[in-house]
Amino acid sequence: MEKRIAIIGGGIVGATAAYYLSILPGSEQTKVTLFDDGTGQATTAAAGIISPWLSKRRNQRWYRLAKAGAALFPELMRRAQLGTDVYQQTGTIVTREVPTDLETLVDLAYERRQSAPTMGQIETLSAAEVQQRVPLLTAPQPGVFISGGARVDGAALVQGLLAQATAKNLTIRRERVRFTADGQVVTSMGPRHFDRVIVAVGAWLKEVVAPLGVVAAVRPQKGQLIELNVKDYPLQENMPVVMPEGERDFVPFGHGKLIVGATHEDDGKFDLAVDPAVTADLLASAQRLMHGVTADNITAVRVGTRAYTPDFAPFFGPIPEHEAILAASGLGSSGLTTGPEIGRLLAGSALYGGTPDWSEYELPLTTYLTSSAE
């Protein structure tokens, strides 16, 4: 008997879930429909860094999830046959200006590698050695190099995964949908019943689940980054990503493209307008490490909306009292790292059912999803 699954939201979680629902055993008996109107999606505005191992966050559940997400990426890219324009392990360099701070960071790297061999090689670099690896920088700081770190183009990743799934069992509908009180999905063609629904709408989760009598503890945050056209060095596509202390992240792509960002603007919420003052701030960050860059080098500004929870932790799984509906949100700025693993887990749950135990990755969903009657 054919199983009908809906996915609401086509960002990193929704796209990855759709991909796995097209390749997992039993997918040949599954029909998947993805609904997304494309407004404000964080993933399509993102150019991310896959390097969670030196994070200062103390949330061990988040760290285990992020570590699993980073480990999944190489396998996912091979299986989906996506190229280096989407994802590439170029390594990451995390800098520190104070020598003792750098020593502490290096010690942490070796400690974390004991449980995360995918970190790869660890090297301490002088400022000159950092500049040698990333000649775009004219005012570098010393840092630690992690060879397993990578860069990923969020928009290209989503497009690649959805294209693969569409070739098998996925239909994409470019529209906004809502729920009825009993969990049916109201589309432009009227209410429709699905055996399972995955809701991956990020910061819009609160309004989407409200008709179900559910309150979601999720808030929006605006994020902006800039694309710069810079000197095209030989082998620039292999340059490490740089996470400078006190400045925005630098993500070099090939052919003279450099991404700088992103911002974390709580006041921006769902505003998707480019803010010239923020653009200037991002450019100033680039100029402090790269001499000679001007506003003329800016080729694009990307804007998206992230989702955050009160404790800055993601959550995912069946909505309490609505077990056929699975939700994910609260990924924040680590969405490109944690999203694929969350999407994979939700796809398996939607396809096979059961009550998986994901407590190693998250607190109980009742921490974030409560009844509006309470």
Coordinates of C-alpha atoms in Angstrom, one line a residue:
M1 CA 0.0 0.0 0.0
E2 CA 1.4 3.4 -1.0
K3 CA 2.4 5.7 1.9
R4 CA 1.8 9.4 1.4
I5 CA 4.2 11.8 3.2
A6 CA 4.2 15.6 3.1
I7 CA 7.1 17.9 3.9
I8 CA 6.3 21.5 4.7
G9 CA 9.5 23.6 4.2
G10 CA 12.2 23.0 1.6
G11 CA 15.3 24.2 3.5
I12 CA 18.2 22.0 4.7
V13 CA 16.0 19.7 6.9
G14 CA 13.2 19.4 4.4
A15 CA 15.5 18.8 1.4
T16 CA 17.5 16.2 3.2
A17 CA 14.4 14.4 4.5
A18 CA 13.1 14.4 0.9
Y19 CA 16.3 13.0 -0.4
Y20 CA 16.4 10.1 2.2
L21 CA 12.7 9.4 1.6
S22 CA 13.7 8.8 -2.0
I23 CA 16.5 6.3 -1.3
L24 CA 15.7 4.4 1.9
P25 CA 14.2 0.9 1.6
G26 CA 10.5 1.2 1.1
S27 CA 10.8 4.5 -0.8
E28 CA 9.5 2.8 -3.9
Q29 CA 6.1 2.5 -2.2
T30 CA 6.2 6.1 -1.0
K31 CA 4.8 9.3 -2.6
V32 CA 6.3 12.5 -1.2
T33 CA 5.0 16.1 -1.7
L34 CA 7.0 19.1 -0.5
F35 CA 5.4 22.4 0.0
D36 CA 7.5 25.6 0.1
D37 CA 6.8 29.1 -1.0
G38 CA 10.5 30.1 -0.8
T39 CA 10.1 33.1 1.4
G40 CA 13.0 34.0 3.8
Q41 CA 14.5 30.5 3.8
A42 CA 17.7 30.5 5.8
T43 CA 19.4 27.7 3.9
T44 CA 19.2 29.4 0.5
A45 CA 20.9 32.5 1.9
A46 CA 23.6 30.6 3.7
A47 CA 27.2 29.7 2.8
G48 CA 28.2 27.6 5.8
I49 CA 31.2 26.3 7.6
I50 CA 31.1 22.6 8.7
S51 CA 33.5 22.7 11.7
P52 CA 31.7 22.3 15.0
W53 CA 34.5 20.8 17.0
L54 CA 36.0 23.9 18.6
S55 CA 32.7 25.5 19.5
K56 CA 32.5 27.2 22.9
R57 CA 28.9 26.0 23.4
R58 CA 28.6 23.9 26.5
N59 CA 25.4 22.0 25.4
Q60 CA 26.7 18.5 25.0
R61 CA 23.5 17.3 23.2
W62 CA 24.0 20.0 20.6
Y63 CA 27.7 19.1 20.2
R64 CA 26.9 15.4 19.7
L65 CA 24.3 16.3 17.1
A66 CA 26.6 18.8 15.3
K67 CA 29.4 16.2 15.4
A68 CA 27.2 13.6 13.8
G69 CA 26.1 16.1 11.2
A70 CA 29.7 16.9 10.3
A71 CA 30.5 13.2 10.0
L72 CA 27.4 12.6 7.8
F73 CA 28.4 15.1 5.1
P74 CA 31.1 13.2 3.2
E75 CA 28.8 10.1 3.0
L76 CA 25.8 12.2 1.9
M77 CA 27.8 14.0 -0.8
R78 CA 29.2 10.8 -2.2
R79 CA 25.8 9.1 -2.2
A80 CA 24.0 12.1 -3.8
Q81 CA 26.9 12.6 -6.2
L82 CA 27.2 16.3 -5.5
G83 CA 30.4 18.1 -6.4
T84 CA 32.9 20.4 -4.8
D85 CA 30.9 23.4 -5.9
V86 CA 28.4 22.3 -3.2
Y87 CA 30.7 20.9 -0.5
Q88 CA 34.4 20.7 -0.1
Q89 CA 36.7 19.7 2.8
T90 CA 39.1 22.6 2.5
G91 CA 39.9 22.6 6.2
T92 CA 39.1 25.5 8.6
I93 CA 41.4 27.9 10.4
V94 CA 40.3 29.3 13.8
T95 CA 42.4 32.3 14.8
R96 CA 43.4 33.7 18.2
E97 CA 45.4 36.9 18.7
V98 CA 46.7 36.1 22.3
P99 CA 49.3 33.2 22.3
T100 CA 47.8 31.6 25.5
D101 CA 44.3 31.6 24.0
L102 CA 45.7 29.9 20.9
E103 CA 47.4 27.3 23.1
T104 CA 44.1 26.6 24.9
L105 CA 42.3 26.2 21.6
V106 CA 44.9 23.7 20.3
D107 CA 44.6 21.7 23.5
L108 CA 40.9 21.6 23.0
A109 CA 41.3 20.5 19.4
Y110 CA 43.4 17.5 20.4
E111 CA 41.0 16.7 23.2
R112 CA 37.9 16.8 21.0
R113 CA 39.6 14.7 18.2
Q114 CA 39.7 11.7 20.6
S115 CA 36.0 11.3 20.0
A116 CA 35.8 12.9 16.6
P117 CA 38.4 11.4 14.2
T118 CA 36.7 13.1 11.3
M119 CA 38.4 16.3 12.5
G120 CA 41.5 15.1 10.7
Q121 CA 44.8 16.8 11.0
I122 CA 45.5 19.5 13.5
E123 CA 48.2 22.1 12.9
T124 CA 49.2 25.3 14.8
L125 CA 49.9 28.1 12.3
S126 CA 51.7 31.4 12.7
A127 CA 50.2 34.5 11.2
A128 CA 52.5 34.2 8.2
E129 CA 51.5 30.5 7.7
V130 CA 47.9 31.5 7.8
Q131 CA 48.5 34.1 5.1
Q132 CA 50.4 31.4 3.1
R133 CA 47.3 29.2 3.2
V134 CA 44.9 32.1 2.6
P135 CA 46.7 34.8 0.6
L136 CA 43.5 36.8 0.4
L137 CA 44.3 37.9 4.0
T138 CA 46.7 40.8 4.3
A139 CA 46.4 41.2 8.1
P140 CA 46.0 37.6 9.4
Q141 CA 46.2 36.3 13.0
P142 CA 47.8 33.0 14.1
G143 CA 45.5 30.1 14.4
V144 CA 44.8 26.3 14.4
F145 CA 44.1 24.4 11.2
I146 CA 41.5 21.5 11.2
S147 CA 41.8 19.6 8.0
G148 CA 38.3 17.9 8.3
G149 CA 36.5 21.3 8.3
A150 CA 34.6 22.2 5.1
R151 CA 32.5 24.8 3.4
V152 CA 29.1 24.2 1.9
D153 CA 26.8 26.3 -0.4
G154 CA 23.4 26.0 1.2
A155 CA 21.4 26.9 -1.9
A156 CA 23.3 24.5 -4.1
L157 CA 23.0 21.7 -1.6
V158 CA 19.2 22.1 -1.3
Q159 CA 18.9 22.2 -5.1
G160 CA 21.0 19.1 -5.6
L161 CA 19.2 17.0 -3.0
L162 CA 15.7 18.0 -4.3
A163 CA 16.7 17.3 -7.9
Q164 CA 17.7 13.8 -6.9
A165 CA 14.5 13.2 -5.0
T166 CA 12.3 14.7 -7.7
A167 CA 13.7 12.1 -10.2
K168 CA 12.3 9.4 -8.0
N169 CA 9.2 10.0 -5.8
L170 CA 9.1 13.7 -4.9
T171 CA 6.6 16.4 -6.1
I172 CA 7.4 20.0 -5.2
R173 CA 4.5 22.5 -4.8
R174 CA 5.5 26.2 -4.6
E175 CA 2.8 27.3 -2.2
R176 CA 2.1 28.1 1.5
V177 CA -0.1 25.6 3.3
R178 CA -1.7 25.3 6.7
F179 CA -3.1 22.7 9.1
T180 CA -6.7 22.0 10.1
A181 CA -7.3 21.3 13.8
D182 CA -7.3 17.6 13.1
G183 CA -3.9 17.7 11.2
Q184 CA -5.0 17.7 7.6
V185 CA -2.9 19.9 5.3
V186 CA -4.9 22.7 3.6
T187 CA -3.5 23.3 0.1
S188 CA -4.6 25.5 -2.8
M189 CA -6.7 22.5 -3.8
G190 CA -8.3 22.0 -0.4
P191 CA -7.6 19.8 2.6
R192 CA -5.5 16.7 2.0
H193 CA -4.7 13.8 4.3
F194 CA -1.1 12.4 4.6
D195 CA 0.1 9.4 6.5
R196 CA 3.0 11.5 7.9
V197 CA 3.9 15.1 7.8
I198 CA 7.3 16.6 8.4
V199 CA 7.2 20.3 9.3
A200 CA 10.6 22.0 8.7
V201 CA 9.7 25.7 8.4
G202 CA 12.2 27.1 10.8
A203 CA 11.1 30.3 12.4
W204 CA 7.6 30.1 10.9
L205 CA 6.9 27.0 13.0
K206 CA 4.9 28.9 15.6
E207 CA 2.2 30.1 13.1
V208 CA 2.1 26.7 11.3
V209 CA 1.4 24.6 14.3
A210 CA -1.0 27.0 16.0
P211 CA -4.1 25.5 14.4
L212 CA -3.2 22.2 16.1
G213 CA -3.4 23.8 19.5
V214 CA 0.3 23.8 19.9
V215 CA 2.6 26.6 21.0
A216 CA 6.2 26.5 19.7
A217 CA 8.9 28.3 21.7
V218 CA 10.7 29.6 18.6
R219 CA 11.8 33.1 17.6
P220 CA 13.1 34.5 14.3
Q221 CA 16.5 36.1 13.8
K222 CA 17.7 37.9 10.7
G223 CA 21.0 37.0 9.1
Q224 CA 22.9 38.8 6.4
L225 CA 26.1 38.1 4.5
I226 CA 27.9 39.6 1.6
E227 CA 29.6 38.2 -1.5
L228 CA 32.8 39.8 -2.7
N229 CA 34.6 39.6 -6.0
V230 CA 38.3 39.4 -5.0
K231 CA 41.6 38.4 -6.7
D232 CA 41.3 34.9 -8.1
Y233 CA 44.4 33.1 -6.8
P234 CA 45.4 29.8 -8.2
L235 CA 43.7 26.9 -6.4
Q236 CA 41.5 29.4 -4.5
E237 CA 38.7 26.8 -4.4
N238 CA 41.0 24.8 -2.0
M239 CA 41.6 27.7 0.4
P240 CA 40.6 26.9 4.0
V241 CA 37.6 28.7 5.6
V242 CA 38.8 31.2 8.2
M243 CA 37.0 31.9 11.4
P244 CA 38.8 35.1 12.7
E245 CA 38.7 36.1 16.3
G246 CA 36.5 39.2 16.6
E247 CA 35.5 39.4 12.9
R248 CA 33.1 37.8 10.5
D249 CA 33.8 34.4 9.0
F250 CA 35.6 34.2 5.6
V251 CA 34.4 31.5 3.2
P252 CA 36.5 31.5 0.0
F253 CA 35.0 29.8 -3.0
G254 CA 36.6 29.4 -6.4
H255 CA 36.9 32.0 -9.2
G256 CA 37.4 35.0 -6.9
K257 CA 34.2 34.6 -4.9
L258 CA 34.5 35.3 -1.1
I259 CA 31.6 35.1 1.4
V260 CA 31.8 37.2 4.5
G261 CA 29.3 36.9 7.4
A262 CA 26.9 36.3 8.8
T263 CA 25.2 38.6 11.1
H264 CA 22.9 37.7 14.1
E265 CA 20.1 40.4 14.2
D266 CA 17.5 39.6 16.8
D267 CA 15.6 42.9 16.1
G268 CA 15.4 42.0 12.4
K269 CA 13.0 39.1 12.9
F270 CA 11.3 38.3 9.6
D271 CA 12.5 41.4 7.8
L272 CA 14.2 40.4 4.6
A273 CA 15.3 43.8 3.4
V274 CA 19.0 44.5 2.9
D275 CA 20.2 46.9 5.5
P276 CA 23.0 49.2 4.1
A277 CA 24.4 49.8 7.6
V278 CA 24.8 46.0 8.1
T279 CA 26.4 45.7 4.7
A280 CA 28.9 48.4 5.6
D281 CA 29.6 46.6 8.9
L282 CA 30.3 43.3 7.0
L283 CA 32.5 45.2 4.5
A284 CA 34.5 46.8 7.4
S285 CA 35.1 43.4 8.9
A286 CA 36.5 42.2 5.6
Q287 CA 38.7 45.4 5.3
R288 CA 40.3 44.9 8.7
L289 CA 41.8 41.6 7.4
M290 CA 42.0 42.4 3.6
H291 CA 43.5 45.7 2.5
G292 CA 42.1 47.3 -0.7
V293 CA 38.6 45.9 -0.6
T294 CA 35.9 48.4 -1.2
A295 CA 32.1 48.5 -1.7
D296 CA 32.7 48.1 -5.4
N297 CA 33.8 44.5 -4.7
I298 CA 30.4 43.6 -3.3
T299 CA 28.5 41.5 -5.9
A300 CA 25.5 40.4 -3.8
V301 CA 24.0 40.5 -0.3
R302 CA 22.1 37.5 1.0
V303 CA 19.3 37.8 3.7
G304 CA 17.6 35.0 5.5
T305 CA 15.7 34.2 8.7
R306 CA 17.0 31.7 11.3
A307 CA 15.0 30.0 14.1
Y308 CA 16.1 30.0 17.7
T309 CA 14.7 28.5 20.9
P310 CA 15.1 30.1 24.4
D311 CA 18.0 27.8 25.2
F312 CA 19.5 28.0 21.7
A313 CA 19.1 24.3 21.1
P314 CA 17.4 22.6 18.2
F315 CA 14.6 20.1 18.6
F316 CA 12.9 17.5 16.3
G317 CA 10.5 14.6 16.4
P318 CA 6.8 13.8 16.7
I319 CA 4.6 16.7 18.0
P320 CA 3.1 15.7 21.3
E321 CA -0.6 14.6 20.9
H322 CA -0.1 14.7 17.1
E323 CA 2.2 11.7 16.6
A324 CA 1.8 11.6 12.8
I325 CA 3.3 15.1 12.5
L326 CA 7.0 15.5 13.0
A327 CA 8.6 18.9 13.5
A328 CA 12.1 20.4 13.5
S329 CA 13.2 23.9 14.4
G330 CA 15.6 26.0 16.4
L331 CA 18.7 25.1 14.4
G332 CA 20.0 28.7 14.6
S333 CA 23.3 29.5 12.8
S334 CA 24.4 25.8 12.9
G335 CA 21.6 24.7 10.6
L336 CA 23.8 23.6 7.7
T337 CA 25.8 21.4 10.1
T338 CA 22.9 19.8 12.1
G339 CA 20.2 20.0 9.5
P340 CA 21.2 17.0 7.3
E341 CA 21.4 14.6 10.3
I342 CA 18.0 15.9 11.6
G343 CA 16.5 15.4 8.1
R344 CA 17.9 11.9 7.8
L345 CA 16.5 10.9 11.2
L346 CA 13.1 12.4 10.5
A347 CA 12.9 10.6 7.1
G348 CA 13.5 7.3 8.8
S349 CA 10.8 8.0 11.4
A350 CA 8.3 9.2 8.9
L351 CA 8.8 6.1 6.7
Y352 CA 9.1 3.4 9.4
G353 CA 7.2 4.8 12.4
G354 CA 8.1 3.8 15.9
T355 CA 9.3 5.9 18.8
P356 CA 13.0 6.5 18.3
D357 CA 15.0 7.7 21.3
W358 CA 16.9 10.9 20.3
S359 CA 17.6 12.0 23.9
E360 CA 21.3 12.1 23.2
Y361 CA 20.7 15.0 20.8
E362 CA 17.9 17.0 22.4
L363 CA 15.7 17.7 25.4
P364 CA 12.1 16.4 25.5
L365 CA 10.0 18.1 22.8
T366 CA 7.6 19.3 25.5
T367 CA 10.4 21.7 26.4
Y368 CA 9.6 23.6 23.2
L369 CA 6.1 22.4 22.1
T370 CA 3.2 22.9 24.5
S371 CA -0.5 22.8 24.3
S372 CA -2.2 26.2 23.9
A373 CA -4.8 25.1 26.4
E374 CA -2.2 25.0 29.2

